[in-house]
PDB file of C-alpha atoms in Angstrom:
ATOM      1  CA  MET K   1      -3.205  12.855  11.892  1.00 85.00           C
ATOM      2  CA  LEU K   2      -4.056   9.438  10.531  1.00 90.00           C
ATOM      3  CA  THR K   3      -7.689   9.500   9.425  1.00 87.00           C
ATOM      4  CA  ARG K   4      -8.583   6.089   8.022  1.00 90.00           C
ATOM      5  CA  ILE K   5      -7.434   2.717   6.813  1.00 93.00           C
ATOM      6  CA  ASP K   6      -6.389   3.560   3.269  1.00 93.00           C
ATOM      7  CA  HIS K   7      -5.697   0.012   2.132  1.00 95.00           C
ATOM      8  CA  ILE K   8      -4.585  -3.466   3.019  1.00 97.00           C
ATOM      9  CA  GLY K   9      -1.748  -4.694   0.795  1.00 97.00           C
ATOM     10  CA  ILE K  10      -1.902  -8.353  -0.201  1.00 98.00           C
ATOM     11  CA  ALA K  11       1.055 -10.081  -1.851  1.00 98.00           C
ATOM     12  CA  CYS K  12       0.134 -12.597  -4.532  1.00 98.00           C
ATOM     13  CA  HIS K  13       1.782 -14.739  -7.213  1.00 97.00           C
ATOM     14  CA  ASP K  14      -0.838 -14.043  -9.913  1.00 97.00           C
ATOM     15  CA  LEU K  15      -2.489 -10.620  -9.856  1.00 98.00           C
ATOM     16  CA  ASP K  16      -5.138 -11.456 -12.462  1.00 97.00           C
ATOM     17  CA  ALA K  17      -6.235 -14.673 -10.741  1.00 98.00           C
ATOM     18  CA  THR K  18      -6.309 -12.986  -7.334  1.00 98.00           C
ATOM     19  CA  ALA K  19      -8.342 -10.044  -8.686  1.00 98.00           C
ATOM     20  CA  ALA K  20     -10.762 -12.532 -10.272  1.00 97.00           C
ATOM     21  CA  PHE K  21     -11.184 -14.221  -6.858  1.00 97.00           C
ATOM     22  CA  TYR K  22     -12.001 -10.899  -5.152  1.00 96.00           C
ATOM     23  CA  ARG K  23     -14.457 -10.020  -7.940  1.00 95.00           C
ATOM     24  CA  ALA K  24     -16.214 -13.405  -7.931  1.00 96.00           C
ATOM     25  CA  THR K  25     -16.245 -13.854  -4.151  1.00 95.00           C
ATOM     26  CA  TYR K  26     -16.882 -10.341  -2.826  1.00 95.00           C
ATOM     27  CA  GLY K  27     -17.956  -8.308  -5.848  1.00 94.00           C
ATOM     28  CA  PHE K  28     -14.929  -5.964  -5.595  1.00 94.00           C
ATOM     29  CA  GLU K  29     -13.930  -4.474  -8.939  1.00 93.00           C
ATOM     30  CA  VAL K  30     -10.467  -3.336  -9.957  1.00 96.00           C
ATOM     31  CA  LEU K  31     -10.457   0.467 -10.023  1.00 94.00           C
ATOM     32  CA  HIS K  32      -6.832   0.991 -11.037  1.00 95.00           C
ATOM     33  CA  THR K  33      -3.793  -1.006 -12.138  1.00 97.00           C
ATOM     34  CA  GLU K  34      -0.200   0.027 -12.671  1.00 96.00           C
ATOM     35  CA  VAL K  35       3.385  -1.176 -12.566  1.00 96.00           C
ATOM     36  CA  ASN K  36       5.545   0.563  -9.986  1.00 93.00           C
ATOM     37  CA  GLU K  37       9.070  -0.064 -11.279  1.00 93.00           C
ATOM     38  CA  GLU K  38      10.715   1.501  -8.217  1.00 90.00           C
ATOM     39  CA  GLN K  39       8.904  -0.947  -5.916  1.00 91.00           C
ATOM     40  CA  GLY K  40       9.154  -3.816  -8.426  1.00 95.00           C
ATOM     41  CA  VAL K  41       5.443  -4.627  -8.394  1.00 96.00           C
ATOM     42  CA  ARG K  42       2.420  -4.851 -10.608  1.00 97.00           C
ATOM     43  CA  GLU K  43      -0.556  -3.758  -8.567  1.00 97.00           C
ATOM     44  CA  ALA K  44      -4.317  -3.495  -8.630  1.00 97.00           C
ATOM     45  CA  MET K  45      -6.466  -1.304  -6.390  1.00 96.00           C
ATOM     46  CA  LEU K  46      -9.936  -2.636  -5.534  1.00 96.00           C
ATOM     47  CA  ARG K  47     -12.140   0.091  -4.013  1.00 92.00           C
ATOM     48  CA  ILE K  48     -14.147  -1.078  -1.020  1.00 92.00           C
ATOM     49  CA  ASN K  49     -15.934   2.088   0.137  1.00 84.00           C
ATOM     50  CA  GLY K  50     -15.760   5.857   0.509  1.00 77.00           C
ATOM     51  CA  THR K  51     -14.729   7.444   3.814  1.00 72.00           C
ATOM     52  CA  ASP K  52     -15.756  10.484   5.865  1.00 72.00           C
ATOM     53  CA  ASP K  53     -12.623  12.408   4.849  1.00 70.00           C
ATOM     54  CA  GLY K  54     -13.404  12.113   1.138  1.00 69.00           C
ATOM     55  CA  GLY K  55     -10.923   9.297   0.542  1.00 76.00           C
ATOM     56  CA  ALA K  56     -11.642   5.624   0.149  1.00 83.00           C
ATOM     57  CA  SER K  57     -10.557   2.253   1.463  1.00 90.00           C
ATOM     58  CA  TYR K  58      -9.025  -0.326  -0.849  1.00 94.00           C
ATOM     59  CA  ILE K  59      -7.578  -3.784  -1.137  1.00 96.00           C
ATOM     60  CA  GLN K  60      -4.223  -3.501  -2.933  1.00 97.00           C
ATOM     61  CA  LEU K  61      -3.021  -6.615  -4.734  1.00 98.00           C
ATOM     62  CA  LEU K  62       0.752  -6.790  -5.263  1.00 98.00           C
ATOM     63  CA  GLU K  63       2.468  -9.128  -7.719  1.00 98.00           C
ATOM     64  CA  PRO K  64       6.266  -8.828  -7.907  1.00 98.00           C
ATOM     65  CA  VAL K  65       7.688  -8.137 -11.374  1.00 97.00           C
ATOM     66  CA  ARG K  66      11.111  -9.337 -10.250  1.00 96.00           C
ATOM     67  CA  ALA K  67      12.179 -11.809  -7.563  1.00 95.00           C
ATOM     68  CA  ASP K  68      14.569  -9.335  -5.892  1.00 96.00           C
ATOM     69  CA  SER K  69      11.871  -6.705  -5.234  1.00 96.00           C
ATOM     70  CA  PRO K  70      10.781  -6.198  -1.599  1.00 94.00           C
ATOM     71  CA  VAL K  71       7.427  -7.897  -2.290  1.00 96.00           C
ATOM     72  CA  GLY K  72       9.149 -10.689  -4.245  1.00 97.00           C
ATOM     73  CA  LYS K  73      11.476 -11.415  -1.312  1.00 97.00           C
ATOM     74  CA  TRP K  74       8.593 -11.218   1.152  1.00 96.00           C
ATOM     75  CA  LEU K  75       6.472 -13.582  -0.959  1.00 96.00           C
ATOM     76  CA  ALA K  76       9.345 -16.102  -1.154  1.00 97.00           C
ATOM     77  CA  ARG K  77       9.651 -16.110   2.663  1.00 96.00           C
ATOM     78  CA  HIS K  78       5.991 -15.913   3.699  1.00 96.00           C
ATOM     79  CA  GLY K  79       3.828 -16.956   0.756  1.00 96.00           C
ATOM     80  CA  GLU K  80       0.677 -15.167  -0.314  1.00 97.00           C
ATOM     81  CA  GLY K  81      -1.179 -13.054   2.198  1.00 97.00           C
ATOM     82  CA  VAL K  82      -1.396  -9.731   3.987  1.00 96.00           C
ATOM     83  CA  HIS K  83       1.788  -7.766   3.331  1.00 96.00           C
ATOM     84  CA  HIS K  84       1.015  -4.410   4.994  1.00 97.00           C
ATOM     85  CA  ILE K  85      -1.626  -2.044   6.306  1.00 97.00           C
ATOM     86  CA  ALA K  86      -1.775   1.573   5.154  1.00 97.00           C
ATOM     87  CA  PHE K  87      -3.289   4.522   6.990  1.00 96.00           C
ATOM     88  CA  GLY K  88      -4.441   7.659   5.183  1.00 94.00           C
ATOM     89  CA  THR K  89      -3.370  11.146   6.201  1.00 94.00           C
ATOM     90  CA  ALA K  90      -3.567  14.636   4.762  1.00 92.00           C
ATOM     91  CA  ASP K  91       0.137  15.188   5.610  1.00 95.00           C
ATOM     92  CA  VAL K  92       2.451  12.212   5.113  1.00 96.00           C
ATOM     93  CA  ASP K  93       5.521  14.415   5.673  1.00 96.00           C
ATOM     94  CA  GLY K  94       4.341  15.845   8.986  1.00 96.00           C
ATOM     95  CA  ASP K  95       2.970  12.566  10.297  1.00 96.00           C
ATOM     96  CA  ALA K  96       6.159  10.699   9.341  1.00 97.00           C
ATOM     97  CA  GLU K  97       8.215  13.231  11.305  1.00 97.00           C
ATOM     98  CA  ALA K  98       5.881  13.059  14.310  1.00 96.00           C
ATOM     99  CA  ILE K  99       5.996   9.253  14.305  1.00 97.00           C
ATOM    100  CA  ARG K 100       9.804   9.315  13.897  1.00 97.00           C
ATOM    101  CA  GLY K 101       9.900  11.597  16.951  1.00 96.00           C
ATOM    102  CA  LYS K 102       8.209   8.846  18.944  1.00 97.00           C
ATOM    103  CA  GLY K 103      11.074   6.458  18.213  1.00 97.00           C
ATOM    104  CA  VAL K 104       9.560   4.561  15.269  1.00 97.00           C
ATOM    105  CA  ARG K 105      11.872   4.034  12.307  1.00 98.00           C
ATOM    106  CA  VAL K 106      10.538   5.609   9.097  1.00 98.00           C
ATOM    107  CA  LEU K 107      11.973   3.710   6.136  1.00 96.00           C
ATOM    108  CA  TYR K 108      12.237   6.604   3.642  1.00 95.00           C
ATOM    109  CA  ASP K 109      13.903   9.944   4.361  1.00 94.00           C
ATOM    110  CA  GLU K 110      11.440  11.563   1.941  1.00 95.00           C
ATOM    111  CA  PRO K 111       8.039  10.149   0.928  1.00 95.00           C
ATOM    112  CA  ARG K 112       7.954   8.425  -2.464  1.00 95.00           C
ATOM    113  CA  ARG K 113       5.377   8.143  -5.216  1.00 93.00           C
ATOM    114  CA  GLY K 114       2.724   5.502  -4.607  1.00 92.00           C
ATOM    115  CA  SER K 115      -0.332   4.253  -6.474  1.00 90.00           C
ATOM    116  CA  MET K 116      -2.471   6.719  -8.362  1.00 91.00           C
ATOM    117  CA  GLY K 117      -0.087   9.615  -7.724  1.00 92.00           C
ATOM    118  CA  SER K 118      -0.117   9.347  -3.925  1.00 93.00           C
ATOM    119  CA  ARG K 119       2.823  10.076  -1.605  1.00 95.00           C
ATOM    120  CA  ILE K 120       3.888   7.275   0.746  1.00 96.00           C
ATOM    121  CA  THR K 121       6.347   6.104   3.347  1.00 97.00           C
ATOM    122  CA  PHE K 122       6.671   2.957   5.450  1.00 97.00           C
ATOM    123  CA  LEU K 123       7.294   2.334   9.143  1.00 97.00           C
ATOM    124  CA  HIS K 124       9.602  -0.473  10.249  1.00 97.00           C
ATOM    125  CA  PRO K 125       7.607  -3.570  11.223  1.00 96.00           C
ATOM    126  CA  LYS K 126       9.873  -4.284  14.222  1.00 97.00           C
ATOM    127  CA  ASP K 127       8.754  -0.954  15.691  1.00 97.00           C
ATOM    128  CA  CYS K 128       5.058  -1.635  14.890  1.00 96.00           C
ATOM    129  CA  HIS K 129       4.537  -4.996  16.607  1.00 95.00           C
ATOM    130  CA  GLY K 130       5.444  -6.993  13.500  1.00 95.00           C
ATOM    131  CA  VAL K 131       3.216  -5.078  11.074  1.00 96.00           C
ATOM    132  CA  LEU K 132       4.708  -3.329   8.049  1.00 96.00           C
ATOM    133  CA  THR K 133       2.824  -0.033   8.151  1.00 97.00           C
ATOM    134  CA  GLU K 134       2.448   2.497   5.352  1.00 97.00           C
ATOM    135  CA  ILE K 135       1.210   6.060   5.617  1.00 97.00           C
ATOM    136  CA  VAL K 136      -0.366   7.616   2.536  1.00 95.00           C
ATOM    137  CA  THR K 137      -1.403  11.027   1.302  1.00 94.00           C
ATOM    138  CA  ALA K 138      -3.739  10.581  -1.667  1.00 90.00           C
ATOM    139  CA  ALA K 139      -3.204  12.607  -4.839  1.00 89.00           C
ATOM    140  CA  PRO K 140      -5.527  15.615  -5.030  1.00 85.00           C
ATOM    141  CA  PRO K 141      -8.822  14.859  -6.815  1.00 79.00           C
ATOM    142  CA  GLY K 142      -8.536  15.291 -10.568  1.00 73.00           C
ATOM    143  CA  THR K 143      -4.780  14.669 -10.679  1.00 67.00           C
ATOM    144  CA  ALA K 144      -2.993  11.350 -11.192  1.00 54.00           C
ATOM    145  CA  GLY K 145      -5.708   9.431  -9.423  1.00 50.00           C
ATOM    146  CA  GLU K 146      -8.431   9.405  -6.851  1.00 45.00           C
ATOM    147  CA  GLY K 147      -7.468   7.861  -3.573  1.00 43.00           C
ATOM    148  CA  SER K 148      -4.824   5.554  -2.436  1.00 45.00           C
ATOM    149  CA  GLY K 149      -1.269   4.591  -1.845  1.00 49.00           C
ATOM    150  CA  HIS K 150       1.600   2.244  -2.407  1.00 50.00           C
TER     151      HIS K 150
END
């Protein structure tokens, strides 16, 4: 069962400049950064607040590290802006199967590693009214990270 908005993914050309904007404008601090080679992105997670289920909500900034990455291609077509929305769940595997059973295309056969040790999968935007949708199971507390996805 999806329990919260885990994060909003925002594609950007310059991760450091975009993070500085969010810090200066809204007071959001970068909690975590990493390069996800499989996804071809450099990313920063900005924690917004805690949630009732013990997780948190984030803004995820995504800068492509290569032009042929999914985010790089998306950025070339659409420019900077909201790339996807991610919902948190305790069971990404079970929820992906349940959603697949409702006729929505799940993009990965098996969930992959996301930010901070999470497990993730994506739903096809054409089946979600034009919105690329991610579902995320956060890493357990005290492991690779606290919280979020992608």
